[in-house]
Coordinates of C-alpha atoms and ligand atoms in Angstrom, one line a residue:
M100 CA 0.0 0.0 0.0
K101 CA 1.4 3.4 -0.9
T102 CA 1.3 6.0 1.9
L103 CA 0.8 9.6 1.0
I104 CA 1.7 12.6 3.2
S105 CA -0.7 15.4 2.3
T106 CA -2.7 18.4 3.6
D107 CA -5.9 17.3 1.8
R108 CA -8.4 17.2 4.6
A109 CA -11.3 16.3 2.2
A110 CA -9.4 13.1 1.2
A111 CA -9.1 12.3 4.9
V112 CA -12.8 12.7 5.5
E113 CA -13.6 10.6 2.5
L114 CA -11.4 7.7 3.6
L115 CA -12.8 7.9 7.2
R116 CA -16.3 7.9 5.8
K117 CA -15.4 4.7 3.9
G118 CA -14.3 3.0 7.1
E119 CA -10.5 3.5 6.5
I120 CA -7.9 4.7 8.9
V121 CA -6.0 8.0 8.5
A122 CA -3.2 9.5 10.6
L123 CA -4.0 13.0 11.8
P124 CA -2.2 15.7 13.8
T125 CA -3.6 16.7 17.2
E126 CA -2.2 19.2 19.7
T127 CA -0.5 16.3 21.6
V128 CA 0.9 13.7 19.2
Y129 CA -0.2 12.3 15.8
G130 CA -3.1 10.0 16.1
L131 CA -4.3 7.1 14.0
A132 CA -8.0 7.7 13.5
A133 CA -11.0 5.7 12.6
N134 CA -14.7 6.3 12.8
A135 CA -15.3 5.3 16.5
L136 CA -18.7 4.0 15.7
N137 CA -17.5 1.6 13.1
P138 CA -16.0 -1.5 14.9
I139 CA -14.3 -2.9 11.8
A140 CA -12.6 0.4 11.1
V141 CA -11.4 0.5 14.7
A142 CA -10.0 -3.0 14.4
K143 CA -7.9 -1.7 11.5
I144 CA -6.2 0.6 14.0
F145 CA -5.0 -2.3 16.2
E146 CA -4.0 -4.1 13.0
A147 CA -1.8 -1.3 11.6
K148 CA -0.3 -0.6 15.0
E149 CA 0.3 -4.3 15.6
R150 CA -0.9 -4.0 19.1
P151 CA -0.5 -7.4 20.6
R152 CA -3.5 -6.7 22.8
F153 CA -6.5 -4.4 22.9
D154 CA -6.3 -1.2 25.0
P155 CA -9.1 1.2 25.4
L156 CA -8.9 4.1 22.9
I157 CA -9.7 7.7 23.3
V158 CA -12.6 9.1 21.4
H159 CA -12.4 12.5 19.9
L160 CA -15.8 14.3 19.6
P161 CA -16.7 16.9 17.0
S162 CA -18.1 19.0 19.8
R163 CA -19.7 18.9 23.2
D164 CA -23.1 18.5 21.4
W165 CA -22.0 14.9 20.8
L166 CA -21.5 14.1 24.6
G167 CA -25.1 13.0 25.1
E168 CA -24.8 10.5 22.2
I169 CA -21.7 8.8 23.5
V170 CA -21.8 9.0 27.3
D171 CA -24.2 9.3 30.2
L172 CA -23.1 12.5 31.9
P173 CA -22.3 12.1 35.6
V174 CA -25.2 12.9 37.9
Q175 CA -23.4 13.4 41.2
D176 CA -20.2 15.0 39.9
R177 CA -21.9 17.0 37.2
Q178 CA -20.8 20.4 38.4
L179 CA -17.2 19.4 38.7
F180 CA -17.4 17.7 35.3
L181 CA -18.8 20.8 33.6
K182 CA -16.2 23.1 35.2
L183 CA -13.4 20.9 33.9
A184 CA -15.0 20.7 30.4
D185 CA -15.5 24.5 30.3
K186 CA -11.9 25.1 31.4
F187 CA -9.9 22.4 29.4
W188 CA -12.0 21.6 26.3
P189 CA -11.1 21.8 23.6
G190 CA -7.6 20.8 24.5
P191 CA -5.2 18.1 25.5
F192 CA -7.6 16.8 28.2
T193 CA -9.4 13.5 28.3
M194 CA -12.3 12.5 30.6
V195 CA -13.4 8.9 31.3
L196 CA -17.2 8.7 31.5
Q197 CA -19.9 6.1 31.4
K198 CA -20.3 4.9 27.9
R199 CA -23.6 4.5 26.0
E200 CA -24.6 1.5 24.0
I201 CA -23.7 3.1 20.7
V202 CA -19.9 3.0 21.5
P203 CA -18.5 -0.4 20.2
E204 CA -16.8 -2.6 22.8
I205 CA -13.6 -2.8 20.8
V206 CA -13.2 1.0 21.4
T207 CA -13.3 0.6 25.2
A208 CA -11.7 -2.9 25.4
G209 CA -15.0 -4.1 26.8
L210 CA -15.2 -1.5 29.6
D211 CA -18.4 0.3 30.6
T212 CA -16.6 3.6 30.4
V213 CA -15.1 5.5 27.5
A214 CA -12.4 8.2 27.4
V215 CA -13.5 11.3 25.5
R216 CA -11.6 14.3 24.3
I217 CA -12.3 17.4 22.2
S218 CA -9.2 18.5 20.3
V219 CA -8.3 22.1 19.7
H220 CA -6.1 21.3 16.7
P221 CA -7.6 23.1 13.7
V222 CA -6.9 20.2 11.3
L223 CA -8.4 17.5 13.6
A224 CA -11.2 19.7 14.6
E225 CA -12.1 20.4 10.9
I226 CA -12.0 16.8 9.9
V227 CA -14.0 15.4 12.8
C228 CA -16.6 18.2 12.3
E229 CA -16.8 17.6 8.6
L230 CA -17.1 13.8 9.2
D231 CA -19.7 14.5 11.9
Q232 CA -18.8 11.3 13.7
P233 CA -16.6 10.7 16.7
L234 CA -13.0 9.5 16.0
A235 CA -11.1 6.8 17.9
A236 CA -7.5 7.8 17.7
P237 CA -4.5 6.3 19.6
S238 CA -1.0 7.5 18.8
A239 CA 0.1 6.7 15.2
N240 CA 3.0 4.5 16.0
R241 CA 3.7 0.8 16.0
F242 CA 3.3 -1.0 19.2
G243 CA 6.1 -0.3 21.7
C244 CA 7.5 2.6 19.7
V245 CA 7.6 6.3 20.5
S246 CA 4.6 8.5 19.8
P247 CA 5.0 10.5 16.6
T248 CA 5.1 14.2 16.6
T249 CA 5.6 14.9 12.9
A250 CA 4.0 13.5 9.7
Q251 CA 7.4 12.0 8.8
H252 CA 7.6 10.1 12.1
V253 CA 4.2 8.6 11.2
M254 CA 5.6 7.7 7.8
D255 CA 8.6 6.0 9.5
E256 CA 6.3 4.0 11.7
L257 CA 3.3 3.2 9.5
G258 CA 4.4 3.8 5.9
G259 CA 3.0 1.1 3.7
R260 CA 0.3 0.2 6.2
I261 CA -2.0 3.2 5.9
R262 CA -3.1 5.2 2.9
L263 CA -2.9 8.8 4.2
I264 CA -1.1 10.9 6.7
I265 CA -2.4 14.5 7.0
D266 CA 0.5 16.9 7.7
G267 CA -0.2 19.5 10.2
G268 CA 3.4 20.3 11.1
P269 CA 5.0 19.4 14.4
T270 CA 2.6 18.9 17.3
E271 CA 2.4 21.5 20.0
H272 CA 2.7 19.4 23.2
G273 CA 4.5 16.3 22.0
I274 CA 3.1 14.1 24.9
E275 CA -0.2 12.4 25.2
S276 CA -3.3 14.1 26.7
T277 CA -4.0 14.1 30.5
V278 CA -6.6 11.5 31.3
V279 CA -8.9 11.9 34.3
A280 CA -12.0 10.4 35.8
V281 CA -14.2 12.5 38.1
R282 CA -15.5 10.4 41.0
G283 CA -17.1 11.2 44.3
G284 CA -16.2 14.9 44.1
K285 CA -12.5 14.3 43.3
I286 CA -10.4 14.1 40.2
D287 CA -8.5 10.9 39.6
I288 CA -5.5 11.4 37.3
L289 CA -5.2 8.2 35.2
R290 CA -2.4 9.5 33.0
R291 CA -0.3 12.6 33.4
G292 CA -0.1 14.9 30.5
P293 CA -0.1 18.5 29.4
I294 CA -2.8 19.6 31.9
T295 CA -1.0 19.3 35.2
A296 CA -2.1 18.1 38.6
E297 CA -1.5 21.7 39.8
Q298 CA -3.9 23.1 37.2
L299 CA -6.5 20.4 38.1
S300 CA -6.1 20.9 41.9
E301 CA -7.8 24.3 41.5
F302 CA -11.0 22.4 40.8
G303 CA -11.0 19.7 43.5
K304 CA -9.1 17.1 45.4
I305 CA -6.6 15.2 43.2
D306 CA -5.6 11.5 43.3
I307 CA -2.9 10.1 41.1
V308 CA -4.1 6.6 40.2
M309 CA -1.2 4.2 39.6
P310 CA 0.3 6.3 36.9
S311 CA 3.5 4.4 36.4
R312 CA 1.9 1.0 36.2
K313 CA -0.7 2.3 33.8
I314 CA 1.9 3.7 31.4
S315 CA 4.3 0.8 31.5
A316 CA 1.8 -2.0 31.3
P317 CA -1.7 -0.9 30.4
G318 CA -2.6 -4.5 29.4
Q319 CA -1.7 -5.8 32.8
L320 CA -4.1 -3.6 34.7
P321 CA -7.6 -4.5 35.8
L322 CA -8.7 -1.9 33.3
H323 CA -10.1 -4.5 30.9
Y324 CA -13.3 -6.3 30.9
S325 CA -13.0 -9.8 32.3
P326 CA -15.7 -12.4 32.2
K327 CA -17.0 -13.6 35.5
T328 CA -17.6 -17.1 34.0
P329 CA -14.5 -19.3 33.9
L330 CA -13.0 -19.3 30.4
R331 CA -10.8 -22.0 28.8
L332 CA -8.9 -21.8 25.5
I333 CA -9.3 -24.8 23.3
D334 CA -8.0 -25.7 19.8
N335 CA -11.2 -26.9 18.3
A336 CA -14.7 -27.2 19.6
E337 CA -15.4 -30.4 17.7
S338 CA -13.4 -32.5 20.1
F339 CA -14.7 -30.8 23.2
L340 CA -17.1 -32.7 25.4
P341 CA -18.9 -30.9 28.3
Q342 CA -19.5 -32.8 31.4
E343 CA -22.9 -33.9 32.3
N344 CA -25.2 -31.1 33.4
Q345 CA -22.5 -28.6 32.7
R346 CA -23.7 -25.4 30.9
V347 CA -20.9 -24.6 28.5
G348 CA -20.8 -21.6 26.0
L349 CA -18.7 -21.6 22.9
L350 CA -16.8 -18.6 21.5
A351 CA -16.2 -20.0 18.1
W352 CA -13.6 -19.3 15.4
N353 CA -14.4 -22.2 13.2
P354 CA -17.8 -22.3 11.5
V355 CA -20.3 -24.2 13.7
E356 CA -23.8 -25.5 13.4
P357 CA -26.0 -24.8 16.4
E358 CA -25.3 -27.8 18.6
K359 CA -26.9 -29.3 21.6
K360 CA -23.7 -29.8 23.5
F361 CA -23.3 -26.0 23.9
A362 CA -25.8 -23.9 25.9
A363 CA -24.8 -20.9 23.8
V364 CA -22.6 -20.2 20.8
C365 CA -21.1 -17.0 19.5
L366 CA -19.3 -17.0 16.3
L367 CA -16.5 -14.4 16.1
S368 CA -16.6 -14.1 12.3
K369 CA -18.6 -16.0 9.7
R370 CA -16.0 -15.2 7.1
Q371 CA -13.1 -16.0 9.5
D372 CA -12.0 -12.5 9.1
L373 CA -9.7 -11.4 12.0
R374 CA -10.9 -7.8 11.8
E375 CA -14.5 -8.8 12.2
A376 CA -13.5 -11.2 15.0
A377 CA -11.6 -8.4 16.8
A378 CA -14.6 -6.1 16.4
N379 CA -17.0 -8.7 17.9
L380 CA -14.8 -10.1 20.6
F381 CA -15.8 -8.1 23.7
R382 CA -19.5 -8.0 22.7
H383 CA -19.6 -11.8 22.4
L384 CA -17.6 -12.3 25.6
R385 CA -20.1 -10.2 27.4
E386 CA -23.0 -11.9 25.9
L387 CA -21.7 -15.3 26.9
D388 CA -20.9 -14.0 30.4
Q389 CA -24.5 -13.1 30.8
S390 CA -25.8 -16.5 29.7
A391 CA -25.6 -18.2 33.1
L392 CA -22.9 -20.6 32.0
D393 CA -20.6 -22.8 34.1
L394 CA -17.8 -22.4 31.6
I395 CA -16.9 -20.5 28.4
V396 CA -14.7 -22.3 25.9
A397 CA -13.0 -20.2 23.4
E398 CA -11.4 -21.6 20.2
R399 CA -7.9 -20.4 19.4
V400 CA -7.8 -18.0 16.5
P401 CA -4.8 -17.9 14.2
S402 CA -2.0 -16.0 15.7
R403 CA -1.2 -13.9 12.6
G404 CA -2.0 -10.2 12.5
L405 CA -4.8 -9.1 14.8
G406 CA -5.1 -12.7 15.9
A407 CA -2.3 -12.2 18.3
A408 CA -4.2 -9.4 20.1
I409 CA -7.3 -11.5 20.2
L410 CA -5.4 -14.5 21.6
D411 CA -3.7 -12.2 24.2
R412 CA -7.1 -11.1 25.4
L413 CA -8.4 -14.6 25.5
E414 CA -5.3 -15.9 27.3
R415 CA -5.6 -13.1 29.8
A416 CA -9.3 -13.9 30.3
S417 CA -8.5 -17.5 31.0
H418 CA -5.6 -16.7 33.4
D419 CA -7.8 -14.3 35.3
Q420 CA -9.8 -17.3 36.4
S421 CA -6.8 -18.4 38.5
V422 CA -8.6 -21.3 40.1
V423 CA -10.6 -23.3 37.6
P424 CA -12.3 -26.0 39.6
D425 CA -11.1 -29.5 38.8
M426 CA -14.6 -30.6 37.7
L427 CA -14.4 -28.2 34.8
E428 CA -11.1 -29.5 33.6
Ligands
AMP623 P1 -4.1 6.5 23.8 O1 -3.1 5.4 23.6 O2 -3.5 7.9 23.7 O3 -5.3 6.4 22.9 O4 -4.6 6.5 25.3 C1 -5.3 5.4 25.8 C2 -5.2 5.5 27.3 O5 -6.3 6.2 27.8 C3 -5.3 4.1 28.0 O6 -4.0 3.5 28.0 C4 -5.8 4.5 29.3 O7 -4.8 5.0 30.2 C5 -6.7 5.7 29.0 N1 -8.1 5.2 28.9 C6 -8.8 5.1 27.8 N2 -10.0 4.6 28.0 C7 -10.1 4.5 29.3 C8 -11.2 4.0 30.2 N3 -12.4 3.7 29.7 N4 -10.9 4.0 31.5 C9 -9.7 4.4 32.0 N5 -8.7 4.8 31.2 C10 -8.9 4.9 29.9
MG624 MG1 0.3 5.4 22.4

């Protein structure tokens, strides 16, 4: 794939509208953006970045008018929330809020909350307003690499993997946005960034919530959705036999006919498409978790491309169930 660096904002909007991903400048670092309401488009972000796992992404809104669509505004902490929004939006400031149904689970890594931001960068602002859809946009670098602050950095990282990089010059802040959650009248800082604790402390009591652990190992944190039902990874559902009276649900990779041996079946992708599987993963896990099962068995997906991220999530979900009773083995 040929990657173009350009200032053609209309081309960016067109690609985003078609469900493609585009690298865009923000005031913090360059982001790799997709329509946040299109789960397949969002899966392409993880694919291009080669993220070996799914982390929750930040959603950029066209304006505050979109808040009501995407999140349930806090009831108890509403005044504090509004004060922070008035002061720091648009800007390098992200707030974690209760997500609404419309936000796909792949965006939030299965969490009930979503991180939202409104960028002040004129290019991003113009594109997201013209698109008139929220954008999910993590930093536009390959996994484990440094966040890009110029269009050329993005080219070095993702050249050949994406079609378009919009050049907006070097970014202003060069570090990622400050992430906070407002809870019980205080401000939890989940990630430090351009808006400092000192600035925030004018608005209420501050708590720094595990900043170093969060940055070094986001995937290790209890930040991800974990099913309550024990989960086991298997190679193939065909050879699996549930025990008598055991209600087992199947998260399937291989095509299956509805079968009596499983109490519930969710197929990750009819076409065995890893993007679609990634997009469906958390929704299906949640669905199975709510089906009153004794056990979820998940078929291994191929480990190529996005499959590694899916497997990582499934392995983590099975390890989370540290004690799987013997009867289930
Ligand atoms: P980025 O890689 O810049 O898109 O930032 C993603 C980071 O935002 C994550 O690693 C988290 O630290 C934070 N974040 C995103 N969504 C949430 C959420 N729902 N709850 C808590 N933190 C979040
Ligand atoms: Mg990043």
